[in-house]
Short mmCIF file of C-alpha atoms in Angstrom, two decimals:
data_model
loop_
_atom_site.label_atom_id
_atom_site.label_comp_id
_atom_site.label_asym_id
_atom_site.label_seq_id
_atom_site.Cartn_x
_atom_site.Cartn_y
_atom_site.Cartn_z
CA MET A 1 -10.33 48.19 -9.53
CA ASP A 2 -8.80 49.57 -12.73
CA LYS A 3 -10.58 49.69 -16.07
CA SER A 4 -8.82 46.63 -17.52
CA GLU A 5 -9.72 44.49 -14.51
CA LYS A 6 -13.34 45.64 -14.68
CA THR A 7 -13.50 44.88 -18.43
CA GLU A 8 -12.00 41.46 -17.83
CA ARG A 9 -14.46 40.76 -15.03
CA ASP A 10 -17.45 41.84 -17.15
CA SER A 11 -16.33 39.77 -20.14
CA HIS A 12 -15.77 36.78 -17.86
CA SER A 13 -19.31 37.10 -16.48
CA LEU A 14 -20.68 36.79 -20.01
CA LEU A 15 -18.98 33.44 -20.53
CA SER A 16 -19.90 30.05 -19.13
CA GLU A 17 -18.01 26.81 -18.72
CA ASP A 18 -20.28 25.05 -21.24
CA GLN A 19 -19.07 27.37 -24.00
CA PHE A 20 -15.58 25.88 -23.70
CA ARG A 21 -16.53 22.20 -23.63
CA CYS A 22 -16.10 19.77 -26.49
CA SER A 23 -19.44 18.05 -27.25
CA ILE A 24 -17.60 14.76 -27.92
CA CYS A 25 -15.50 14.33 -24.79
CA LEU A 26 -17.57 16.78 -22.70
CA ASP A 27 -14.37 18.29 -21.31
CA GLU A 28 -12.68 21.65 -21.86
CA PHE A 29 -11.26 22.10 -25.34
CA THR A 30 -7.76 20.84 -25.99
CA ASP A 31 -6.31 22.21 -29.25
CA PRO A 32 -9.75 23.25 -30.52
CA VAL A 33 -10.48 23.05 -34.24
CA THR A 34 -13.45 24.45 -36.16
CA THR A 35 -15.51 22.60 -38.77
CA PRO A 36 -16.80 24.35 -41.94
CA CYS A 37 -20.26 24.46 -40.33
CA GLY A 38 -18.85 26.54 -37.45
CA HIS A 39 -18.78 24.03 -34.56
CA ASN A 40 -15.73 23.49 -32.34
CA PHE A 41 -14.18 20.25 -31.07
CA CYS A 42 -10.92 18.98 -29.64
CA LYS A 43 -8.63 18.15 -32.57
CA THR A 44 -7.95 14.64 -31.32
CA CYS A 45 -11.65 13.97 -30.50
CA LEU A 46 -12.79 15.03 -33.97
CA THR A 47 -10.00 13.12 -35.72
CA GLN A 48 -10.81 9.95 -33.80
CA TYR A 49 -14.56 10.46 -34.46
CA TRP A 50 -13.98 10.71 -38.21
CA ASN A 51 -11.64 7.73 -38.17
CA ASN A 52 -14.52 5.60 -36.84
CA THR A 53 -17.23 6.79 -39.25
CA GLN A 54 -17.86 5.97 -42.89
CA HIS A 55 -19.00 9.49 -43.78
CA CYS A 56 -17.35 12.73 -42.79
CA HIS A 57 -19.93 14.87 -41.00
CA CYS A 58 -20.24 17.22 -38.04
CA PRO A 59 -20.88 15.26 -34.81
CA LEU A 60 -23.19 18.04 -33.58
CA CYS A 61 -25.35 19.23 -36.50
CA LYS A 62 -24.70 16.18 -38.75
CA GLU A 63 -23.81 18.35 -41.79
CA GLU A 64 -21.95 16.06 -44.20
CA PHE A 65 -18.77 17.14 -45.98
CA THR A 66 -17.90 15.78 -49.42
CA LYS A 67 -14.21 16.06 -48.60
CA ARG A 68 -12.60 15.60 -45.21
CA PRO A 69 -11.69 19.12 -44.03
CA GLU A 70 -8.13 19.92 -43.11
CA LEU A 71 -8.11 20.65 -39.40
CA LYS A 72 -6.20 23.63 -38.09
CA ILE A 73 -6.06 24.62 -34.47
CA ASN A 74 -8.13 27.67 -33.64
CA THR A 75 -5.41 29.53 -31.76
CA THR A 76 -7.69 32.36 -30.69
CA LEU A 77 -10.20 29.97 -29.15
CA ARG A 78 -7.40 27.99 -27.49
CA GLU A 79 -5.99 31.14 -25.87
CA VAL A 80 -9.49 32.15 -24.68
CA VAL A 81 -10.09 28.66 -23.24
CA ASP A 82 -6.72 28.64 -21.46
CA HIS A 83 -7.38 32.10 -20.08
CA PHE A 84 -10.86 31.08 -18.94
CA LYS A 85 -9.49 27.97 -17.23
CA LYS A 86 -6.99 30.02 -15.26
CA LYS A 87 -9.48 32.71 -14.24
CA SER A 88 -12.21 30.16 -13.40
CA GLY A 89 -9.96 27.80 -11.51
CA LEU A 90 -10.77 25.11 -14.09
CA ASP A 91 -7.19 24.63 -15.20
CA LYS A 92 -6.38 21.13 -14.04
CA PRO A 93 -2.97 20.10 -12.70
CA GLU A 94 -0.59 19.41 -15.55
CA VAL A 95 -0.33 15.80 -16.73
CA LEU A 96 3.03 15.03 -18.29
CA CYS A 97 3.89 12.72 -21.17
CA ASP A 98 4.80 9.18 -20.09
CA ALA A 99 6.84 8.50 -23.27
CA CYS A 100 9.22 11.46 -23.05
CA THR A 101 12.56 11.28 -21.22
CA GLY A 102 14.33 14.17 -19.59
CA VAL A 103 12.13 17.24 -19.34
CA LYS A 104 8.62 15.95 -19.89
CA PRO A 105 6.24 18.19 -21.84
CA LYS A 106 2.56 18.57 -21.10
CA ALA A 107 0.44 15.60 -22.19
CA LEU A 108 -2.30 16.00 -24.80
CA LYS A 109 -4.24 12.73 -24.44
CA SER A 110 -4.29 9.52 -22.45
CA CYS A 111 -4.73 6.21 -24.29
CA LEU A 112 -6.81 3.61 -22.46
CA ASP A 113 -5.52 0.78 -24.66
CA CYS A 114 -1.86 1.68 -24.29
CA GLY A 115 -2.25 2.62 -20.63
CA LEU A 116 -0.04 5.67 -21.23
CA THR A 117 -0.39 9.43 -21.53
CA PHE A 118 1.17 11.14 -24.56
CA CYS A 119 2.27 14.57 -25.61
CA ASN A 120 1.45 15.91 -29.07
CA THR A 121 4.57 14.36 -30.62
CA HIS A 122 4.10 10.87 -29.21
CA LEU A 123 0.39 10.99 -29.98
CA GLN A 124 0.95 11.37 -33.75
CA PRO A 125 1.05 7.57 -34.45
CA HIS A 126 -2.52 7.34 -33.14
CA ASP A 127 -3.55 9.56 -36.05
CA THR A 128 -1.72 7.60 -38.73
CA VAL A 129 -1.20 3.95 -37.75
CA PRO A 130 -4.42 2.00 -38.59
CA LYS A 131 -4.18 -0.25 -35.52
CA LEU A 132 -3.61 2.69 -33.17
CA LYS A 133 -6.47 4.67 -34.70
CA LYS A 134 -8.87 2.27 -32.99
CA HIS A 135 -7.48 3.01 -29.52
CA LYS A 136 -9.62 4.84 -27.00
CA LEU A 137 -8.26 8.34 -26.26
CA ILE A 138 -9.41 10.64 -23.45
CA ASN A 139 -8.23 13.96 -22.07
CA PRO A 140 -5.01 13.49 -20.07
CA VAL A 141 -5.56 12.23 -16.53
CA LYS A 142 -3.12 11.39 -13.78
CA ASN A 143 -5.17 8.50 -12.44
CA LEU A 144 -5.29 6.62 -15.74
CA GLU A 145 -5.61 3.29 -13.90
CA ASP A 146 -9.11 4.32 -12.82
CA TYR A 147 -10.16 4.16 -16.49
CA ILE A 148 -8.73 0.69 -17.08
CA CYS A 149 -10.15 -2.65 -15.91
CA HIS A 150 -7.79 -3.97 -13.20
CA LYS A 151 -8.70 -7.56 -14.00
CA HIS A 152 -8.34 -7.56 -17.78
CA GLU A 153 -6.28 -4.37 -18.30
CA LYS A 154 -8.70 -3.20 -20.95
CA PRO A 155 -10.55 0.14 -21.28
CA LEU A 156 -13.64 0.54 -19.16
CA GLU A 157 -15.90 1.46 -22.07
CA LEU A 158 -19.09 -0.34 -21.03
CA PHE A 159 -21.55 0.14 -18.17
CA CYS A 160 -23.38 -2.60 -16.26
CA ARG A 161 -26.85 -1.39 -15.32
CA ASP A 162 -27.41 -4.28 -12.90
CA ASP A 163 -24.29 -3.61 -10.82
CA GLN A 164 -24.08 0.12 -11.64
CA THR A 165 -20.39 -0.11 -12.50
CA CYS A 166 -18.08 0.38 -15.47
CA VAL A 167 -16.75 -2.79 -17.12
CA CYS A 168 -14.56 -3.79 -20.06
CA LEU A 169 -15.47 -6.01 -22.98
CA PHE A 170 -14.00 -9.10 -21.34
CA CYS A 171 -16.04 -8.53 -18.17
CA THR A 172 -19.23 -9.02 -20.21
CA GLU A 173 -18.14 -12.57 -20.99
CA GLY A 174 -17.69 -13.42 -17.31
CA ASN A 175 -19.63 -12.35 -14.22
CA HIS A 176 -21.66 -9.78 -16.16
CA ARG A 177 -22.68 -12.14 -18.97
CA THR A 178 -26.42 -12.04 -18.20
CA HIS A 179 -26.49 -8.41 -17.10
CA SER A 180 -27.83 -5.37 -18.92
CA ILE A 181 -24.79 -3.77 -20.56
CA VAL A 182 -24.70 -0.46 -22.44
CA PRO A 183 -21.74 1.32 -24.08
CA ILE A 184 -20.18 4.38 -22.48
CA ASN A 185 -20.52 6.55 -25.54
CA LEU A 186 -19.34 10.04 -24.78
CA THR A 187 -20.73 11.29 -28.05
CA GLN A 188 -24.11 9.83 -27.10
CA LEU A 189 -23.81 11.40 -23.66
CA GLY A 190 -23.30 14.72 -25.37
CA LYS A 191 -26.40 14.06 -27.42
CA THR A 192 -28.30 13.09 -24.30
CA GLN A 193 -27.22 16.32 -22.65
CA ALA A 194 -28.45 18.26 -25.64
CA GLU A 195 -31.74 16.37 -25.48
CA VAL A 196 -32.07 17.07 -21.76
CA GLN A 197 -31.38 20.76 -22.35
CA GLN A 198 -34.02 20.77 -25.09
CA MET A 199 -36.45 19.05 -22.70
CA ILE A 200 -35.75 21.77 -20.14
CA ARG A 201 -36.45 24.44 -22.75
CA ASP A 202 -39.61 22.65 -23.82
CA ARG A 203 -40.86 22.47 -20.25
CA LEU A 204 -40.05 26.10 -19.57
CA LYS A 205 -42.01 26.94 -22.69
CA LYS A 206 -44.88 24.73 -21.49
CA ILE A 207 -44.86 26.55 -18.13
CA GLU A 208 -45.24 29.84 -19.99
CA GLU A 209 -48.05 28.36 -22.10
CA ILE A 210 -49.84 27.14 -18.97
CA LYS A 211 -49.42 30.52 -17.27
CA HIS A 212 -50.76 32.22 -20.38
CA SER A 213 -53.69 29.77 -20.53
CA VAL A 214 -54.50 30.38 -16.86
CA GLU A 215 -54.42 34.14 -17.40
CA LEU A 216 -56.56 33.82 -20.53
CA ARG A 217 -58.95 31.54 -18.68
CA LYS A 218 -59.14 34.03 -15.84
CA ARG A 219 -60.12 36.80 -18.26
CA ASN A 220 -62.65 34.52 -19.97
CA THR A 221 -64.08 33.50 -16.59
CA GLU A 222 -64.44 37.13 -15.53
CA LYS A 223 -66.19 37.89 -18.82
CA GLU A 224 -68.49 34.89 -18.44
CA ILE A 225 -69.33 35.93 -14.88
CA THR A 226 -70.10 39.47 -16.07
CA ASP A 227 -72.24 38.15 -18.93
CA SER A 228 -74.05 35.71 -16.63
CA VAL A 229 -74.76 38.41 -14.06
CA GLU A 230 -76.08 40.62 -16.84
CA VAL A 231 -78.35 37.85 -18.15
CA PHE A 232 -79.74 37.03 -14.72
CA THR A 233 -80.13 40.72 -13.92
CA VAL A 234 -82.23 41.15 -17.05
CA LEU A 235 -84.26 38.07 -16.13
CA ILE A 236 -84.82 39.28 -12.57
CA ARG A 237 -85.92 42.67 -13.87
CA SER A 238 -88.22 40.95 -16.34
CA ILE A 239 -89.71 38.83 -13.56
CA GLU A 240 -90.15 41.88 -11.32
CA ARG A 241 -91.78 43.82 -14.18
CA SER A 242 -94.06 40.88 -14.98
CA GLN A 243 -94.93 40.52 -11.32
CA ALA A 244 -95.80 44.20 -11.11
CA GLU A 245 -97.92 43.95 -14.26
CA LEU A 246 -99.69 40.87 -12.92
CA LEU A 247 -100.43 42.54 -9.58
CA GLU A 248 -101.69 45.62 -11.36
CA VAL A 249 -104.02 43.55 -13.58
CA MET A 250 -105.30 41.52 -10.63
CA GLU A 251 -105.83 44.64 -8.49
CA GLU A 252 -107.68 46.36 -11.34
CA LYS A 253 -109.93 43.34 -11.80
CA GLN A 254 -110.54 43.24 -8.06
CA LYS A 255 -111.48 46.94 -8.08
CA ALA A 256 -113.84 46.36 -11.02
CA ALA A 257 -115.47 43.47 -9.14
CA GLN A 258 -115.67 45.70 -6.08
CA ARG A 259 -117.40 48.49 -8.06
CA GLN A 260 -119.79 45.98 -9.63
CA ALA A 261 -120.70 44.60 -6.22
CA GLU A 262 -121.23 48.09 -4.79
CA ASP A 263 -123.55 49.02 -7.70
CA LEU A 264 -125.52 45.79 -7.29
CA ILE A 265 -125.82 46.26 -3.54
CA LYS A 266 -126.98 49.85 -3.99
CA GLU A 267 -129.62 48.77 -6.49
CA LEU A 268 -130.74 45.96 -4.24
CA GLU A 269 -130.97 48.30 -1.25
CA GLN A 270 -133.12 50.71 -3.30
CA GLU A 271 -135.45 47.88 -4.24
CA ILE A 272 -135.61 46.76 -0.60
CA THR A 273 -136.62 50.30 0.43
CA GLU A 274 -139.33 50.35 -2.22
CA LEU A 275 -140.57 46.90 -1.20
CA LYS A 276 -140.69 47.90 2.47
CA ARG A 277 -142.75 50.98 1.61
CA ARG A 278 -145.15 48.85 -0.48
CA ASP A 279 -145.32 46.32 2.37
CA THR A 280 -146.38 49.09 4.78
CA GLU A 281 -149.08 50.34 2.41
CA LEU A 282 -150.44 46.83 1.90
CA GLU A 283 -150.44 46.30 5.64
CA GLN A 284 -152.72 49.36 6.07
CA LEU A 285 -154.91 48.25 3.21
CA SER A 286 -155.50 44.93 4.95
CA HIS A 287 -156.92 46.69 8.06
CA THR A 288 -159.66 48.78 6.36
CA THR A 289 -162.69 48.27 4.15
CA ASP A 290 -162.52 51.73 2.68
CA HIS A 291 -160.23 50.61 -0.11
CA ILE A 292 -161.22 53.46 -2.37
CA HIS A 293 -160.20 56.06 0.17
CA LEU A 294 -156.93 54.17 0.90
CA LEU A 295 -156.07 53.88 -2.79
CA GLN A 296 -156.72 57.62 -3.15
CA THR A 297 -154.29 58.14 -0.28
CA TYR A 298 -151.65 55.68 -1.66
CA PRO A 299 -152.04 55.75 -5.47
CA SER A 300 -148.67 53.90 -5.81
CA LEU A 301 -150.41 50.70 -4.78
CA CYS A 302 -152.04 50.66 -8.21
CA SER A 303 -148.70 50.93 -10.06
CA PRO A 304 -146.60 47.80 -10.76
CA LEU A 305 -143.33 47.12 -8.87
CA HIS A 306 -140.11 47.85 -10.82
CA THR A 307 -137.69 45.20 -9.58
CA GLY A 308 -134.88 43.31 -11.28
CA HIS A 309 -134.46 39.60 -11.89
CA TRP A 310 -131.64 38.66 -9.45
CA THR A 311 -131.71 34.88 -9.74
CA ASP A 312 -128.90 34.64 -12.31
CA ILE A 313 -126.91 37.62 -11.11
CA SER A 314 -123.80 36.93 -8.97
CA ILE A 315 -120.14 37.93 -8.38
CA ASP A 316 -117.68 35.24 -9.51
CA PRO A 317 -115.41 34.48 -6.50
CA HIS A 318 -112.80 32.83 -8.73
CA VAL A 319 -109.89 34.79 -10.18
CA SER A 320 -109.16 34.23 -13.87
CA VAL A 321 -105.71 32.62 -14.45
CA GLU A 322 -105.60 33.76 -18.04
CA PRO A 323 -103.59 36.92 -17.28
CA VAL A 324 -101.18 34.82 -15.24
CA ARG A 325 -100.82 32.35 -18.07
CA LYS A 326 -100.23 35.14 -20.55
CA ILE A 327 -97.56 36.73 -18.41
CA LEU A 328 -95.92 33.40 -17.67
CA SER A 329 -95.96 32.60 -21.38
CA GLU A 330 -94.27 35.91 -22.19
CA LEU A 331 -91.79 35.36 -19.38
CA GLN A 332 -91.00 31.84 -20.61
CA LYS A 333 -90.52 33.18 -24.11
CA SER A 334 -88.14 35.83 -22.80
CA LEU A 335 -86.32 33.26 -20.69
CA ASP A 336 -85.98 30.91 -23.67
CA GLU A 337 -84.59 33.72 -25.78
CA LYS A 338 -82.06 34.67 -23.11
CA MET A 339 -81.06 31.04 -22.66
CA ARG A 340 -80.69 30.64 -26.41
CA GLU A 341 -78.45 33.72 -26.49
CA THR A 342 -76.41 32.37 -23.57
CA VAL A 343 -76.01 28.90 -25.11
CA THR A 344 -75.15 30.45 -28.49
CA THR A 345 -72.39 32.44 -26.85
CA GLU A 346 -71.25 29.32 -25.01
CA LEU A 347 -71.30 27.28 -28.23
CA LYS A 348 -69.19 29.87 -30.02
CA ARG A 349 -66.65 29.60 -27.23
CA VAL A 350 -66.46 25.80 -27.06
CA GLN A 351 -66.41 25.46 -30.85
CA LEU A 352 -63.05 27.22 -30.78
CA CYS A 353 -61.76 24.01 -29.16
CA ALA A 354 -62.86 21.85 -32.10
CA VAL A 355 -60.59 18.88 -32.89
CA ASP A 356 -60.44 16.48 -35.80
CA VAL A 357 -61.85 13.14 -34.66
CA THR A 358 -61.70 9.88 -36.61
CA LEU A 359 -62.93 6.42 -35.65
CA ASP A 360 -60.46 3.74 -34.55
CA PRO A 361 -61.20 0.50 -36.48
CA ASP A 362 -59.11 -1.52 -33.98
CA THR A 363 -61.69 -0.74 -31.25
CA ALA A 364 -64.85 -1.26 -33.36
CA ASN A 365 -67.24 -4.08 -32.49
CA PRO A 366 -67.24 -6.74 -35.27
CA PHE A 367 -70.82 -5.81 -36.26
CA LEU A 368 -69.88 -2.19 -36.90
CA ILE A 369 -69.11 -0.92 -40.39
CA LEU A 370 -66.85 2.13 -40.70
CA SER A 371 -66.63 4.40 -43.75
CA ASP A 372 -63.37 4.66 -45.66
CA ASP A 373 -62.67 8.10 -44.21
CA GLU A 374 -63.38 6.71 -40.69
CA LYS A 375 -65.95 9.45 -40.06
CA GLN A 376 -69.15 7.33 -40.17
CA VAL A 377 -70.25 4.19 -38.35
CA VAL A 378 -73.33 1.99 -38.64
CA CYS A 379 -74.29 -1.37 -37.19
CA GLY A 380 -74.60 -4.00 -39.92
CA GLY A 381 -76.66 -7.14 -39.90
CA THR A 382 -73.69 -9.52 -40.05
CA LYS A 383 -70.47 -9.93 -38.13
CA GLN A 384 -67.32 -8.69 -39.86
CA ASN A 385 -64.20 -10.85 -40.11
CA VAL A 386 -61.80 -8.72 -38.05
CA PRO A 387 -58.89 -9.74 -35.79
CA ASP A 388 -59.60 -9.82 -32.07
CA ASN A 389 -57.48 -7.67 -29.77
CA PRO A 390 -57.77 -6.34 -26.20
CA ARG A 391 -58.84 -2.91 -27.46
CA ARG A 392 -61.87 -4.13 -29.45
CA PHE A 393 -65.43 -4.07 -28.03
CA ASP A 394 -66.78 -7.62 -28.33
CA ARG A 395 -70.33 -7.33 -26.90
CA CYS A 396 -71.24 -3.64 -27.05
CA VAL A 397 -71.72 -2.22 -30.56
CA SER A 398 -69.29 0.59 -29.73
CA VAL A 399 -66.18 2.25 -31.12
CA LEU A 400 -63.70 4.84 -29.85
CA GLY A 401 -62.03 7.71 -31.60
CA LYS A 402 -58.39 7.35 -32.60
CA GLU A 403 -57.39 10.56 -30.90
CA GLY A 404 -56.94 10.64 -27.13
CA PHE A 405 -56.75 13.80 -25.03
CA TYR A 406 -54.84 14.11 -21.78
CA LEU A 407 -55.05 17.85 -21.09
CA GLY A 408 -56.90 21.01 -22.03
CA ARG A 409 -60.24 21.32 -23.83
CA PHE A 410 -61.66 19.63 -26.89
CA TYR A 411 -64.95 19.65 -28.80
CA TYR A 412 -66.52 17.61 -31.60
CA GLU A 413 -69.94 17.20 -33.24
CA VAL A 414 -71.89 14.10 -34.25
CA GLN A 415 -74.85 13.92 -36.63
CA VAL A 416 -77.52 11.65 -35.08
CA SER A 417 -80.50 12.35 -37.33
CA GLY A 418 -82.70 9.48 -38.53
CA LYS A 419 -81.79 7.14 -35.67
CA THR A 420 -83.83 5.39 -33.00
CA ASP A 421 -80.88 4.52 -30.74
CA TRP A 422 -77.38 6.01 -30.22
CA ASP A 423 -74.70 6.71 -27.62
CA VAL A 424 -72.31 9.68 -27.72
CA GLY A 425 -69.73 10.75 -25.15
CA VAL A 426 -66.20 10.06 -23.90
CA ALA A 427 -64.44 7.17 -22.15
CA ILE A 428 -61.04 6.56 -20.57
CA GLU A 429 -58.29 4.63 -22.31
CA SER A 430 -58.07 1.68 -19.88
CA ASN A 431 -61.76 0.73 -19.93
CA ASN A 432 -62.48 -2.96 -20.34
CA ARG A 433 -63.81 -3.54 -23.87
CA LYS A 434 -64.99 -7.08 -23.22
CA GLY A 435 -68.48 -8.02 -22.10
CA VAL A 436 -71.38 -5.66 -21.42
CA ASN A 437 -70.46 -2.25 -20.02
CA THR A 438 -72.88 -0.06 -18.09
CA LEU A 439 -72.46 3.53 -19.15
CA LYS A 440 -71.92 5.70 -16.08
CA PRO A 441 -69.16 7.88 -14.57
CA GLN A 442 -68.36 5.19 -12.00
CA ASN A 443 -67.31 2.97 -14.93
CA ARG A 444 -65.46 5.91 -16.52
CA TYR A 445 -68.00 6.57 -19.26
CA TRP A 446 -69.67 9.96 -19.68
CA ALA A 447 -72.45 9.71 -22.26
CA VAL A 448 -75.87 10.84 -23.41
CA ILE A 449 -78.03 8.24 -25.15
CA LEU A 450 -81.25 7.83 -27.15
CA ARG A 451 -83.51 4.81 -26.69
CA LYS A 452 -86.80 3.83 -28.37
CA GLU A 453 -86.65 6.77 -30.76
CA ASN A 454 -87.68 9.49 -28.29
CA GLU A 455 -86.30 8.64 -24.83
CA TYR A 456 -83.16 10.62 -24.04
CA TYR A 457 -81.03 9.84 -20.99
CA ALA A 458 -77.88 11.19 -19.36
CA CYS A 459 -75.96 8.13 -18.10
CA ALA A 460 -75.23 9.65 -14.70
CA GLY A 461 -75.56 6.43 -12.65
CA PRO A 462 -78.53 6.29 -12.15
CA SER A 463 -79.64 7.57 -15.53
CA VAL A 464 -81.46 10.89 -15.78
CA LEU A 465 -84.45 11.14 -18.15
CA LEU A 466 -84.00 14.29 -20.22
CA SER A 467 -86.91 16.47 -21.28
CA LEU A 468 -85.90 17.95 -24.64
CA ARG A 469 -88.19 20.32 -26.52
CA GLU A 470 -86.71 19.32 -29.86
CA LYS A 471 -85.24 16.12 -31.23
CA PRO A 472 -81.49 16.73 -31.65
CA GLN A 473 -80.14 16.28 -35.17
CA LYS A 474 -76.54 17.08 -34.29
CA VAL A 475 -74.94 16.69 -30.87
CA GLY A 476 -71.91 18.68 -29.74
CA VAL A 477 -69.59 17.23 -27.06
CA PHE A 478 -67.28 19.53 -25.08
CA VAL A 479 -64.68 18.42 -22.50
CA ASP A 480 -62.64 20.58 -20.15
CA TYR A 481 -60.11 18.09 -18.74
CA GLU A 482 -58.80 20.23 -15.88
CA GLU A 483 -62.29 21.41 -14.84
CA GLY A 484 -63.68 17.85 -14.90
CA LEU A 485 -66.50 18.97 -17.21
CA VAL A 486 -68.31 17.08 -20.01
CA SER A 487 -71.13 19.04 -21.69
CA PHE A 488 -73.57 18.09 -24.46
CA TYR A 489 -75.36 20.52 -26.79
CA ASP A 490 -78.11 20.42 -29.39
CA VAL A 491 -76.12 22.27 -32.05
CA GLU A 492 -78.97 23.22 -34.39
CA ALA A 493 -81.42 24.23 -31.64
CA ARG A 494 -78.55 25.98 -29.83
CA SER A 495 -79.63 24.50 -26.52
CA HIS A 496 -77.86 22.78 -23.66
CA ILE A 497 -78.65 19.09 -23.21
CA TYR A 498 -76.72 17.99 -20.10
CA SER A 499 -73.41 18.48 -18.23
CA PHE A 500 -71.34 16.17 -16.04
CA THR A 501 -69.53 18.43 -13.57
CA GLY A 502 -66.93 17.94 -10.85
CA GLN A 503 -65.43 14.86 -12.50
CA SER A 504 -61.82 13.78 -11.94
CA PHE A 505 -59.85 12.64 -15.00
CA THR A 506 -56.51 10.87 -14.62
CA GLU A 507 -56.15 9.12 -17.98
CA LYS A 508 -56.50 9.91 -21.64
CA LEU A 509 -60.07 10.54 -22.74
CA TYR A 510 -61.31 9.18 -26.07
CA PRO A 511 -64.49 10.10 -27.98
CA TYR A 512 -67.02 7.28 -27.56
CA PHE A 513 -69.71 6.26 -30.07
CA SER A 514 -72.39 3.64 -30.49
CA PRO A 515 -74.81 3.71 -33.46
CA GLY A 516 -77.04 1.24 -31.56
CA PRO A 517 -78.31 -2.14 -32.84
CA HIS A 518 -79.48 -2.53 -36.45
CA PHE A 519 -83.06 -3.45 -35.44
CA GLY A 520 -83.81 -4.98 -38.83
CA GLY A 521 -83.05 -1.76 -40.65
CA LYS A 522 -85.09 0.57 -38.40
CA ASN A 523 -81.86 2.03 -37.00
CA SER A 524 -79.73 1.83 -40.13
CA ALA A 525 -78.77 5.53 -40.34
CA PRO A 526 -75.09 6.11 -39.51
CA LEU A 527 -73.55 8.21 -36.80
CA ILE A 528 -71.49 10.84 -38.63
CA ILE A 529 -68.61 12.85 -37.18
CA SER A 530 -69.29 16.14 -38.89
CA PRO A 531 -67.02 19.15 -39.40
CA VAL A 532 -67.66 21.93 -36.92
CA CYS A 533 -69.38 24.95 -38.43
CA LYS A 534 -69.11 27.86 -36.03
CA THR A 535 -72.41 29.09 -34.64
CA GLU A 536 -73.52 32.46 -36.00
#
């Protein structure tokens, strides 16, 4: 292969068929012309396009021209297109002019209204005669009859969706009268192709975003696993150390009790020996009348006995639990601190997924009153005059957020201070808003609620009574759609409240709120969607 052939092959590989197609007729350029904005079209296609529009603008980028540009054939582009057609095998068989006699030149366009194919010379009237300007021109084809209705001899410029066939205008007044008819707009097809190509690019971009998210999630998961292992390792070591300290204290106390018992036993044994000796002396004294002689022999009988008072002395068999309590208290304190650190780290992470949530007035129960900024909701004492619609809760004093989420993660916070009753969570889009709804995952609600001022429940179906050390003032709600996770946090206490795990979401999720009944003013404080302040 010589150098010129190699260069031609390499240059050909850099070109594609789409680069030589007119975006109006979607065919290879014929006599290409260039607009001032730099786009290329077939001369006849662009002329006809401008003849049918009020304003002169580019069919592709829509740039408008104050004066209709004078079109001149881009000879360089035409030569490149012709060369590309020959090398790519795209050069179609020549179609000759139907109007010429003798030696027929190559045709430029076919007219569907005239039913003829014309060369450049015979095509000129279609650019100047007003009546002919309205004719439908296409790139020259040999089988022109395929583009014309055989019944009415009119251009096939419409498409019947019911019968999936091309029709003419007169066909729509006959058998296709009641059918769904759309125009065959080549310009629109070009636009559709551009839209499809953009959709492809968008989806390729989304694939890259998803891959990046998965990789980022993998790194975050590995970090979380490492952090969790570290936390539990510290806790295990703390437990082992506390256990060792407890055993040491208990063993030391046991040794002390052992030493005390040994000392007491030794003292008691000494007293027993002394008492036995005195008993022997008294026994001898009882068998003689010579007491004076006996007392001279055993003078100790005249001395008093030195014995202790043992009635109230004993060894406590019970082990004191105070050291255990102290160690457990220290361990609990350490555990609480570690858990607080863990939840704080977790809160920092989920707060990065914060979204702006507003309340949807079209879903609000008629007794609910929303603030002007749609960030606060309270149950009023009277029913509001609002239009009924399928999306509105009619029995439950509830409201949804405007924003729905179909993928990814999201997080928001709700101020609940000063209330005796409230519901906070998420719900799916298609939930029935009419009648009384039981909050539970089976009914596609995931919520935590407060009842009777101090009874907190996770609506897990059946409900789970929550034991919270502090009364939450602000509740954070985090959702990981793909993981099927809904978690609740006490933001100010930096503690975890409850998590629904292993859920399966198939619809949009919306933030769900209920400020609870008014209760004669006892529960009049509003629920407030508050801006997320990142945890320090």
